[in-house]
CSV table of C-alpha atoms and ligand atoms in Angstrom, one decimal:
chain,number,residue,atom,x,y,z
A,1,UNK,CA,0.0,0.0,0.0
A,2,UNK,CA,1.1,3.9,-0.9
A,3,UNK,CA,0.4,6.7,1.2
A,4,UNK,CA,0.9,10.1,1.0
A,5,UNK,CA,0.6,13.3,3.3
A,6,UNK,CA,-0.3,16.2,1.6
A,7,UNK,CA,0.0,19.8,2.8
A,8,UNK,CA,1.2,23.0,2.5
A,9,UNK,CA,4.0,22.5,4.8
A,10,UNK,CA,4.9,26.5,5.0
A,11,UNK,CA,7.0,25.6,6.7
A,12,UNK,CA,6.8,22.0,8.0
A,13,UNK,CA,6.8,21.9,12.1
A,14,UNK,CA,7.4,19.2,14.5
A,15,UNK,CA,3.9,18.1,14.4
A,16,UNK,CA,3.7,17.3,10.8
A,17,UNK,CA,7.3,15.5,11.3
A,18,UNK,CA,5.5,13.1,14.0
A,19,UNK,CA,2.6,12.1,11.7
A,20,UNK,CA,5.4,11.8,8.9
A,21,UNK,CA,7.7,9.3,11.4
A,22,UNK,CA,4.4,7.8,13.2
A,23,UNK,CA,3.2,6.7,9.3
A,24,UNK,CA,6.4,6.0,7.8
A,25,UNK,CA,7.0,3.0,10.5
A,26,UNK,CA,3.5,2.0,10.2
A,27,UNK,CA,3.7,1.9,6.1
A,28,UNK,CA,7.7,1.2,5.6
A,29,UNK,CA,7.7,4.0,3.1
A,30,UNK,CA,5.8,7.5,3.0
A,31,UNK,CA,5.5,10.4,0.0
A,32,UNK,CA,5.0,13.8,1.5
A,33,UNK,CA,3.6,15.6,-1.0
A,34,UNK,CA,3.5,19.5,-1.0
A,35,UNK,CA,0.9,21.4,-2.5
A,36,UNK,CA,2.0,24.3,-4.5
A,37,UNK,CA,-1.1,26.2,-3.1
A,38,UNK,CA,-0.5,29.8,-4.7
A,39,UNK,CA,-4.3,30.8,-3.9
A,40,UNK,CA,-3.2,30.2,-0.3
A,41,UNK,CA,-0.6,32.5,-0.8
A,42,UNK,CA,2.3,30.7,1.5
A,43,UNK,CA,5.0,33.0,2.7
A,44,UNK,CA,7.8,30.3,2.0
A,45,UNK,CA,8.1,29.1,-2.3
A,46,UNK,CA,7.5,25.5,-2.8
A,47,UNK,CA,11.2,25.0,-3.6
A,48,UNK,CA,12.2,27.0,-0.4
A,49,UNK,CA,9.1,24.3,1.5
A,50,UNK,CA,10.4,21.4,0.0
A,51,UNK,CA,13.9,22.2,1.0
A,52,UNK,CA,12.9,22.3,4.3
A,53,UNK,CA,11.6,19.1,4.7
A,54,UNK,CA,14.4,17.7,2.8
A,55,UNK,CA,16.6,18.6,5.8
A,56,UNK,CA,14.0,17.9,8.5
A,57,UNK,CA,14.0,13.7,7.2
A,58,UNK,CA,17.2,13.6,6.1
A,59,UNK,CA,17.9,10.1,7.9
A,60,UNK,CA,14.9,9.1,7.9
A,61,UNK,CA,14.3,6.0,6.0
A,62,UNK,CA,11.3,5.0,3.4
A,63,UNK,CA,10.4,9.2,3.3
A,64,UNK,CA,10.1,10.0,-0.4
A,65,UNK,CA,9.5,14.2,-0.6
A,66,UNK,CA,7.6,15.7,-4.2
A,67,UNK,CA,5.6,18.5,-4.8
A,68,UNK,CA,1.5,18.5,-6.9
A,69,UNK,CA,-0.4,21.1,-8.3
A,70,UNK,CA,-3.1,18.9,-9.6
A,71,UNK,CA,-6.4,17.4,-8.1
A,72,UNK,CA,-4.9,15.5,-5.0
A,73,UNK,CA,-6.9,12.7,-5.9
A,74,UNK,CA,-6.1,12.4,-10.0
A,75,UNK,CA,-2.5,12.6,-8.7
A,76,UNK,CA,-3.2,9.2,-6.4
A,77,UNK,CA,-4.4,7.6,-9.1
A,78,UNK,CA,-2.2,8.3,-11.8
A,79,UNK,CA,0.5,7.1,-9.3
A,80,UNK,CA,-1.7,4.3,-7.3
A,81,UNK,CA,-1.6,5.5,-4.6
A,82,UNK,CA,-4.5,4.3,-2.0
A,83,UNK,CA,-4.1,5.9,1.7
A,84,UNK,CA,-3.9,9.9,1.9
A,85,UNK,CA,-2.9,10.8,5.2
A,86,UNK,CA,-4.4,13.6,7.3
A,87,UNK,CA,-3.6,15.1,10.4
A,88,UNK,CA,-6.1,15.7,13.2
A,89,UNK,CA,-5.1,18.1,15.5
A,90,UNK,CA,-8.2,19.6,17.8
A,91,UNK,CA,-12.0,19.6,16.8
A,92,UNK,CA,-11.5,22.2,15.0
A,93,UNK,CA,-9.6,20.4,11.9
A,94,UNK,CA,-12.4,17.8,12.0
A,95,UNK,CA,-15.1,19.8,10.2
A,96,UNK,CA,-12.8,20.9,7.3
A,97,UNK,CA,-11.2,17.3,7.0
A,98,UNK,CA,-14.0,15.4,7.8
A,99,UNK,CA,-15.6,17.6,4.6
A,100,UNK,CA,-12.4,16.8,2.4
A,101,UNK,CA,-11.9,13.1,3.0
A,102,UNK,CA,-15.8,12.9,1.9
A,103,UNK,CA,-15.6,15.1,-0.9
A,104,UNK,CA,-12.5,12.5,-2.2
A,105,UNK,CA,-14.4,9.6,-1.6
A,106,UNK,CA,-16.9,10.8,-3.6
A,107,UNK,CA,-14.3,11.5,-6.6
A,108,UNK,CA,-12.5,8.2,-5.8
A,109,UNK,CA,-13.8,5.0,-3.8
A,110,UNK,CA,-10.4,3.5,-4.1
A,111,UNK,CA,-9.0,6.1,-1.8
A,112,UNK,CA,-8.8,6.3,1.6
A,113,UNK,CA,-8.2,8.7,4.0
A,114,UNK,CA,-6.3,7.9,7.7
A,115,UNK,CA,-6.0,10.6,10.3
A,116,UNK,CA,-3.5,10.5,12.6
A,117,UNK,CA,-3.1,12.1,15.9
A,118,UNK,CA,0.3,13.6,16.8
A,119,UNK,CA,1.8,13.0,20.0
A,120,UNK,CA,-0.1,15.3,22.7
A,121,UNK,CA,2.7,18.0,22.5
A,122,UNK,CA,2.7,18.9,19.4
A,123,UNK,CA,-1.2,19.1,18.8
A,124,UNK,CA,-1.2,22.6,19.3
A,125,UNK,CA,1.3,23.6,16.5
A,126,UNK,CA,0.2,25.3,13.6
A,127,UNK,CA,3.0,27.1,10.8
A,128,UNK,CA,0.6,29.6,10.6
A,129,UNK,CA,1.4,30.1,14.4
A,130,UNK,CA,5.1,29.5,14.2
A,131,UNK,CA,4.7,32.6,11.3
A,132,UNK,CA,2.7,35.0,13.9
A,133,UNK,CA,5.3,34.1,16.9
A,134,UNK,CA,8.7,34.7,14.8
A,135,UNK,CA,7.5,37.4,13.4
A,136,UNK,CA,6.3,39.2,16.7
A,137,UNK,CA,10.3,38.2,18.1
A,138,UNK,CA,9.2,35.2,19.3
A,139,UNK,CA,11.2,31.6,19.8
A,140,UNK,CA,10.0,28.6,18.2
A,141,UNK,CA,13.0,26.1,18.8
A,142,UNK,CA,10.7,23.8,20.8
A,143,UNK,CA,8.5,23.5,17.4
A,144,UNK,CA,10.2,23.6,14.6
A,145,UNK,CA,13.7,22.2,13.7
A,146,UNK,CA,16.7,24.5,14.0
A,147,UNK,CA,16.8,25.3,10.2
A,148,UNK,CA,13.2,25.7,10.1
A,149,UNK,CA,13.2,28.2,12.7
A,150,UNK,CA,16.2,30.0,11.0
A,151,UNK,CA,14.5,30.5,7.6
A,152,UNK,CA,11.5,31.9,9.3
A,153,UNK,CA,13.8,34.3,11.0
A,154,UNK,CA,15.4,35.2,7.4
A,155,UNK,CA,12.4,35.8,5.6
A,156,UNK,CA,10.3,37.6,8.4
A,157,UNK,CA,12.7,39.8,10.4
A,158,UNK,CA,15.6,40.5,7.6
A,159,UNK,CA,15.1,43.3,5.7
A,160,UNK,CA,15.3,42.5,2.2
B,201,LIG,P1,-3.0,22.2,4.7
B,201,LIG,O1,-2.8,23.6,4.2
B,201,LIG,O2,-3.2,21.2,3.6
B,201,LIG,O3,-3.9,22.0,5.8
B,201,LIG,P2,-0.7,22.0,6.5
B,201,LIG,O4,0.7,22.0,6.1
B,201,LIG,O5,-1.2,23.1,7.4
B,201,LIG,O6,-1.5,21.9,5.1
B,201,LIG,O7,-1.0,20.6,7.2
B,201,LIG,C1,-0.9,19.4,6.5
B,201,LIG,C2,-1.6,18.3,7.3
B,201,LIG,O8,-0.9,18.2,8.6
B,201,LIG,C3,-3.0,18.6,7.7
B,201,LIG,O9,-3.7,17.4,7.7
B,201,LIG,C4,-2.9,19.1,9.1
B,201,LIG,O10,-4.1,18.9,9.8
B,201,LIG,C5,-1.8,18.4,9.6
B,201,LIG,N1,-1.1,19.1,10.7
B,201,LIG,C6,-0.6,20.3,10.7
B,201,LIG,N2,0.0,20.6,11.9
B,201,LIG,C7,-0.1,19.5,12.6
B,201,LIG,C8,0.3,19.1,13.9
B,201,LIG,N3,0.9,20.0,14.8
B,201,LIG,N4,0.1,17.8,14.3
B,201,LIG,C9,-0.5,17.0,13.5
B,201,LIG,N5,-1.0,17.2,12.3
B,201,LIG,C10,-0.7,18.5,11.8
């Protein structure tokens, strides 16, 4: 069986790295796959997202690391791929997952869609958080690897 995780990643925190290490020893293998998302207009480019994730597995076994801009689900089947993994942090991602996960089945029955709950300390991380906290001078060494956190430092305190 393939899985993937798909996100936005921008940029990938601890919490996303336990659902990646969780799955990967449950599956063997794992394709994180980052959504180029330009309508969600992410403050890091996909190049500069995937980069970081690059670093944050590197070690890791079975992690394979690409990038879509299509239809998640035409992508799994092009590339049969069965599992999509989701992350579930607090109630509140249930409504807009539980919505997406039906909406896929709906496109394809093949497909299904695990969620995974990361380990207690992280299930409050968001990047969207870890974007707010840097940017107000803020340290985020406990929730995002050291090269994460420097990159968010770059791009929101530097002046360019
Ligand atoms: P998206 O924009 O697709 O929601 P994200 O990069 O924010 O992309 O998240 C990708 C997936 O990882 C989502 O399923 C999200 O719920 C999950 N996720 C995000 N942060 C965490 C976390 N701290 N713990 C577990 N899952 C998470």
């Amino acid at each position: 069986m393939k899985a993937i995780y798909p996100g936005s990643f921008d940029p990938v925190t601890y919490g996303h790295l336990d659902v990646i290490g969780r799955i990967t020893r449950m599956f063997g293998s794992l394709i994180v796959a980052v959504a180029q998302n330009d309508e969600k207009s992410p403050l890091f480019s996909l190049e500069e997202r995937l980069e970081m994730i690059r670093q944050s597995v590197r070690g890791m076994k079975g992690v394979e690391i690409l990038h879509f801009d299509t239809l998640l689900i035409d992508y799994c089947q092009k590339n049969k791929i069965n599992v999509v993994i989701r992350g579930l942090r607090a109630i509140s991602d249930f409504e807009y997952e539980f919505q997406m996960a039906l909406m896929n089945k709906k496109l394809s029955e093949k497909i299904e869609t695990i969620f995974m709950m990361p380990s207690e300390s992280y299930s409050y991380l968001s990047s969207r958080m870890m974007k707010e906290i840097v940017a107000k001078g803020g340290n985020v060494s406990a929730f995002v690897p050291r090269h994460v956190e420097r990159e968010l430092r770059k791009k929101l305190l530097e002046p360019r």
